[in-house]
Short mmCIF file of C-alpha atoms in Angstrom, two decimals:
data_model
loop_
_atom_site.label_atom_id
_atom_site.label_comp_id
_atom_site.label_asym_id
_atom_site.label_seq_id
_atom_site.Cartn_x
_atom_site.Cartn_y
_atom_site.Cartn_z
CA UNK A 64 0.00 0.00 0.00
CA UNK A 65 1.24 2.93 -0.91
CA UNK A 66 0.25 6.13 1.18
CA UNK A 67 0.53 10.21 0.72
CA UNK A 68 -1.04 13.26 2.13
CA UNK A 69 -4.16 12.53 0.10
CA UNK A 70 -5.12 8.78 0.40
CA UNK A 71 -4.16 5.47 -0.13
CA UNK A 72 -3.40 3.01 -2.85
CA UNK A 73 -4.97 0.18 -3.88
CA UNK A 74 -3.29 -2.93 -2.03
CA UNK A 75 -0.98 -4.92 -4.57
CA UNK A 76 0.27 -8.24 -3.82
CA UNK A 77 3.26 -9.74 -4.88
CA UNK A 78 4.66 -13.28 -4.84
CA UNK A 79 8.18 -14.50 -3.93
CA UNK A 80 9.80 -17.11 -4.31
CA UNK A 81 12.80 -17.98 -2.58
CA UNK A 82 15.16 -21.03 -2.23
CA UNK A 83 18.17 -21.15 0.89
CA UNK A 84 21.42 -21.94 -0.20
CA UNK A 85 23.85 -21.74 2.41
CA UNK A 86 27.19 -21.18 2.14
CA UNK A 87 29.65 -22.47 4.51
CA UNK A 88 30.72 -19.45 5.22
CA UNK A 89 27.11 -18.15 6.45
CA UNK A 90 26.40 -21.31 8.64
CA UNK A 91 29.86 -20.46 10.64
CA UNK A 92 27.89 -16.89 11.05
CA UNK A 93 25.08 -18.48 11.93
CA UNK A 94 26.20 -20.57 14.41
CA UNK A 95 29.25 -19.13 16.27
CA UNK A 96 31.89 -20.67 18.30
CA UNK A 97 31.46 -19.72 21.76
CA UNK A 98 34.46 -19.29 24.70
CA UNK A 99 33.47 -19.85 28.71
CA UNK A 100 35.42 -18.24 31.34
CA UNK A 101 33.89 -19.27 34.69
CA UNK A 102 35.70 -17.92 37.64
CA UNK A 103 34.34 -18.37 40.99
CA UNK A 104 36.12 -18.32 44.26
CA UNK A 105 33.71 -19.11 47.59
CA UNK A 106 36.87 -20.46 49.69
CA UNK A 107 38.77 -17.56 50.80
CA UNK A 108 41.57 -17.44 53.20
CA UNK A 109 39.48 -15.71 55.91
CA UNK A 110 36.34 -17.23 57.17
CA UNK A 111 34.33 -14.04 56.98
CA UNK A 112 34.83 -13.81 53.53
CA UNK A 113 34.10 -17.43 51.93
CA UNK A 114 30.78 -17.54 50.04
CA UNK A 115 28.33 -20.53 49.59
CA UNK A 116 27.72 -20.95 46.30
CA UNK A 117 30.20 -18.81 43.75
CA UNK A 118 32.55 -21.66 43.13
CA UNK A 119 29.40 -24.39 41.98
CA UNK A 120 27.91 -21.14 40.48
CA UNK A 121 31.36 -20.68 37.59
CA UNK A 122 31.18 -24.83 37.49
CA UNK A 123 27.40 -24.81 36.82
CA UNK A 124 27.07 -22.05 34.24
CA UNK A 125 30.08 -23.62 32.06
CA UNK A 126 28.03 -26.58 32.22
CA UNK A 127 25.27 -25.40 31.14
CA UNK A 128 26.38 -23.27 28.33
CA UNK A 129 29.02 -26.80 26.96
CA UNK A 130 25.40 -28.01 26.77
CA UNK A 131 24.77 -25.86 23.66
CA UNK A 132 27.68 -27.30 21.42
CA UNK A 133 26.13 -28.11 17.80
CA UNK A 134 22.66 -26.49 19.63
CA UNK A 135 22.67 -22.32 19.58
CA UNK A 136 27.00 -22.85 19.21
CA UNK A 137 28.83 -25.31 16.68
CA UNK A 138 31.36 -25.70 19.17
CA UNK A 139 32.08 -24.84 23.30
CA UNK A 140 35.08 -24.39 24.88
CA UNK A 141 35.03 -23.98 28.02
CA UNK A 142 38.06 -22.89 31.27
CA UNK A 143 36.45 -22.98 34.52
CA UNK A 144 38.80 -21.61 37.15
CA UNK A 145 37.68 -22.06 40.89
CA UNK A 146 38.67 -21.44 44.42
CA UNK A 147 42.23 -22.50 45.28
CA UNK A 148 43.79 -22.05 42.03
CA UNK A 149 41.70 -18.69 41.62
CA UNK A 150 44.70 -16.54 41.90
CA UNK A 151 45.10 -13.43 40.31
CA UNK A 152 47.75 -14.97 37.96
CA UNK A 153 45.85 -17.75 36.59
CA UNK A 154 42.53 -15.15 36.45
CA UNK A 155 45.02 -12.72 34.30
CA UNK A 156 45.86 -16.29 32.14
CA UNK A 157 42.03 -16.68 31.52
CA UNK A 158 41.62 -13.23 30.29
CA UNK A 159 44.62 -13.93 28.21
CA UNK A 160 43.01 -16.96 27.33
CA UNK A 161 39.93 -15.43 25.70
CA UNK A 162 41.88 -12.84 23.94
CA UNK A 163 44.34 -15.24 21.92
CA UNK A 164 41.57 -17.44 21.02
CA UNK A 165 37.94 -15.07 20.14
CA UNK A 166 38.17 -14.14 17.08
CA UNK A 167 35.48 -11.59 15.64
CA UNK A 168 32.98 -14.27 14.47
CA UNK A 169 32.73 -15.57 18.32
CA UNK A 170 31.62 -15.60 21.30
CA UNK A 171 33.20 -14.83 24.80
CA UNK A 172 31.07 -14.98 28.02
CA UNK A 173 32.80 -14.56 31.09
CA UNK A 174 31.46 -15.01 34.29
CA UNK A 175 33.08 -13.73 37.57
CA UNK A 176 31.56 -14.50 41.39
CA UNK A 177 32.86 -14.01 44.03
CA UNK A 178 33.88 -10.68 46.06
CA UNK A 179 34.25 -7.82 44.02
CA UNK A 180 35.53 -3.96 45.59
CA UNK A 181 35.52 -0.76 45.21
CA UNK A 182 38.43 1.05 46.57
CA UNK A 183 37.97 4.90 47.54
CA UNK A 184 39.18 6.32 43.77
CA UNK A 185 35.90 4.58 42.66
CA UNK A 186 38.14 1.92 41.26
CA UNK A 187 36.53 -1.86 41.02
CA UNK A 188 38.48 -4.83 41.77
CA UNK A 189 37.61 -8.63 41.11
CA UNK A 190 39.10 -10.40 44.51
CA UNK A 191 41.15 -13.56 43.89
CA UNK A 192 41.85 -15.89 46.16
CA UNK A 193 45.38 -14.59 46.94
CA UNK A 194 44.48 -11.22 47.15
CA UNK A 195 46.70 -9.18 50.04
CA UNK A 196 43.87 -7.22 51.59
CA UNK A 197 46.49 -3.93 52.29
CA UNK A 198 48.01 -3.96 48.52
CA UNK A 199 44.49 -4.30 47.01
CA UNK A 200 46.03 -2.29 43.33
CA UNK A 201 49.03 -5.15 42.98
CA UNK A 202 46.81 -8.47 44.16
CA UNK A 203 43.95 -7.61 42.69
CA UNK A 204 42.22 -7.58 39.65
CA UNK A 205 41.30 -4.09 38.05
CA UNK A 206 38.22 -3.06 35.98
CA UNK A 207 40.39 -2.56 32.98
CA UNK A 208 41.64 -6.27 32.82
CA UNK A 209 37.88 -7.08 33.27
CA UNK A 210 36.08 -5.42 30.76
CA UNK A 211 34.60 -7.58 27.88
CA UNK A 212 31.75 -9.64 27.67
CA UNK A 213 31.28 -10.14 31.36
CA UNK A 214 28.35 -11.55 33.91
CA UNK A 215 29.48 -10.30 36.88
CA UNK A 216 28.19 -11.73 40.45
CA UNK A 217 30.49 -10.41 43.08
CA UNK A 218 29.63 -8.20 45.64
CA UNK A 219 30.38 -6.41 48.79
CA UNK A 220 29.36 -9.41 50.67
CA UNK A 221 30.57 -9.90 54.32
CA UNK A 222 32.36 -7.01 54.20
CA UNK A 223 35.65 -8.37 52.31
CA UNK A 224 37.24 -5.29 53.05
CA UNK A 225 35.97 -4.44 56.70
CA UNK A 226 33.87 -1.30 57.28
CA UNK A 227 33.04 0.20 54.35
CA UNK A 228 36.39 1.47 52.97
CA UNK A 229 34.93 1.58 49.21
CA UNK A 230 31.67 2.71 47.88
CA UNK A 231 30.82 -1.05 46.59
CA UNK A 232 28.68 0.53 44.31
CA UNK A 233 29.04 -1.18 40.76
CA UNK A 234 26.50 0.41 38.84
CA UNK A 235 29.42 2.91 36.88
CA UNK A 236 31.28 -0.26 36.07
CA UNK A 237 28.38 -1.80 34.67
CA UNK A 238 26.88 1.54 32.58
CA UNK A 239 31.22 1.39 30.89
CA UNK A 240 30.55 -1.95 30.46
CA UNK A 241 27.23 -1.58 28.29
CA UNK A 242 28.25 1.33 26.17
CA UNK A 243 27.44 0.40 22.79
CA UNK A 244 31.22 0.57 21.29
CA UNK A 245 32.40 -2.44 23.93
CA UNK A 246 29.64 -4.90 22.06
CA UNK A 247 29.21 -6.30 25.55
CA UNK A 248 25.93 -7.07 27.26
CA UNK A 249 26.17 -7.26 31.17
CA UNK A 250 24.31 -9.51 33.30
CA UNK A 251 24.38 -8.86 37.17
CA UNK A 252 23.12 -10.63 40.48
CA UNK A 253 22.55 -7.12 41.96
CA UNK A 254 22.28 -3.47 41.50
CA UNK A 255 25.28 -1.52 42.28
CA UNK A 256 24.46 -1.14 45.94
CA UNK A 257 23.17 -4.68 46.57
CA UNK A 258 24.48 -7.88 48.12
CA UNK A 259 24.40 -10.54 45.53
#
């Protein structure tokens, strides 16, 4: 139908045919190849920091998303990094990990839970199990390492770094995240202020 100021057309219709051919080229666009980096640390050194459930959380969601190989993915791959061998070395080696293998027709979730920090600058840091709690900027992980496709489920829970020292307020981190020229989409377990 074709419209202007005045009126409308008559309605025409129009037949089309159509037959799929796919290339292989499309059907590796179609279905991508998609990268898991679980990370999830619930056994920290000090008692008042461990967490129930963030370790089986990063073990579960790989799982769960090696389940879609030849499904929504033609292939998984999958490095799930948990508590003990958490450290801020081998967290560094999984980011490294991602970027030597994603190319630009992938897929790269990464999933971090566990105790996350915001030190007084505003600055967030992901917690690894080895973390030094008075040289926070050498033992930690900063945003900057972070940011790519992340779902991020840490929080200011139990009070990793005592009374309040940061503003454990992650909703900045996430609106950097989500800007539309990092091609990231952010999933959270809280709002910025939350416990997760």
């Amino acid at each position: 139908i074709a419209v202007n100021k005045y009126e409308s057309s008559v309605p025409a219709t129009v037949a089309l045919g159509w037959k799929e051919k796919v290339k292989k080229d499309e059907e590796f666009l179609k279905k991508p190849k998609l990268y898991v980096l679980a990370i999830g640390i619930s056994n920290y050194k000090d008692e008042d920091n461990k967490l129930m459930y963030s370790s089986k959380d990063a073990k579960d969601f790989a799982g769960v998303m090696e389940k879609q190989k030849g499904l929504l993915y033609r292939d998984v791959e999958v490095k799930v990094i948990t508590d003990e061998i958490a450290t801020r070395m081998n967290v560094l080696d999984g980011f490294d990990w991602i970027l030597n293998n994603v190319t630009n027709k992938d897929i790269a979730m990464v999933l971090l839970s566990g105790h996350g920090y915001n030190d007084p600058d505003g600055a967030y840091y992901y917690i690894p199990v080895d973390v030094d709690l008075k040289r926070i900027k050498s033992t930690a992980v900063i945003f900057t390492e972070i940011k790519n496709t992340v779902f991020i489920d840490t929080c200011h829970a139990g009070n990793v770094m005592g009374k309040r020292k940061g503003l454990d307020d992650l909703s900045e981190i996430i609106k950097e995240l989500v800007r539309a020229e990092n091609g990231a989409i952010v999933f959270t377990s809280s709002t910025g202020r939350q416990d997760s």
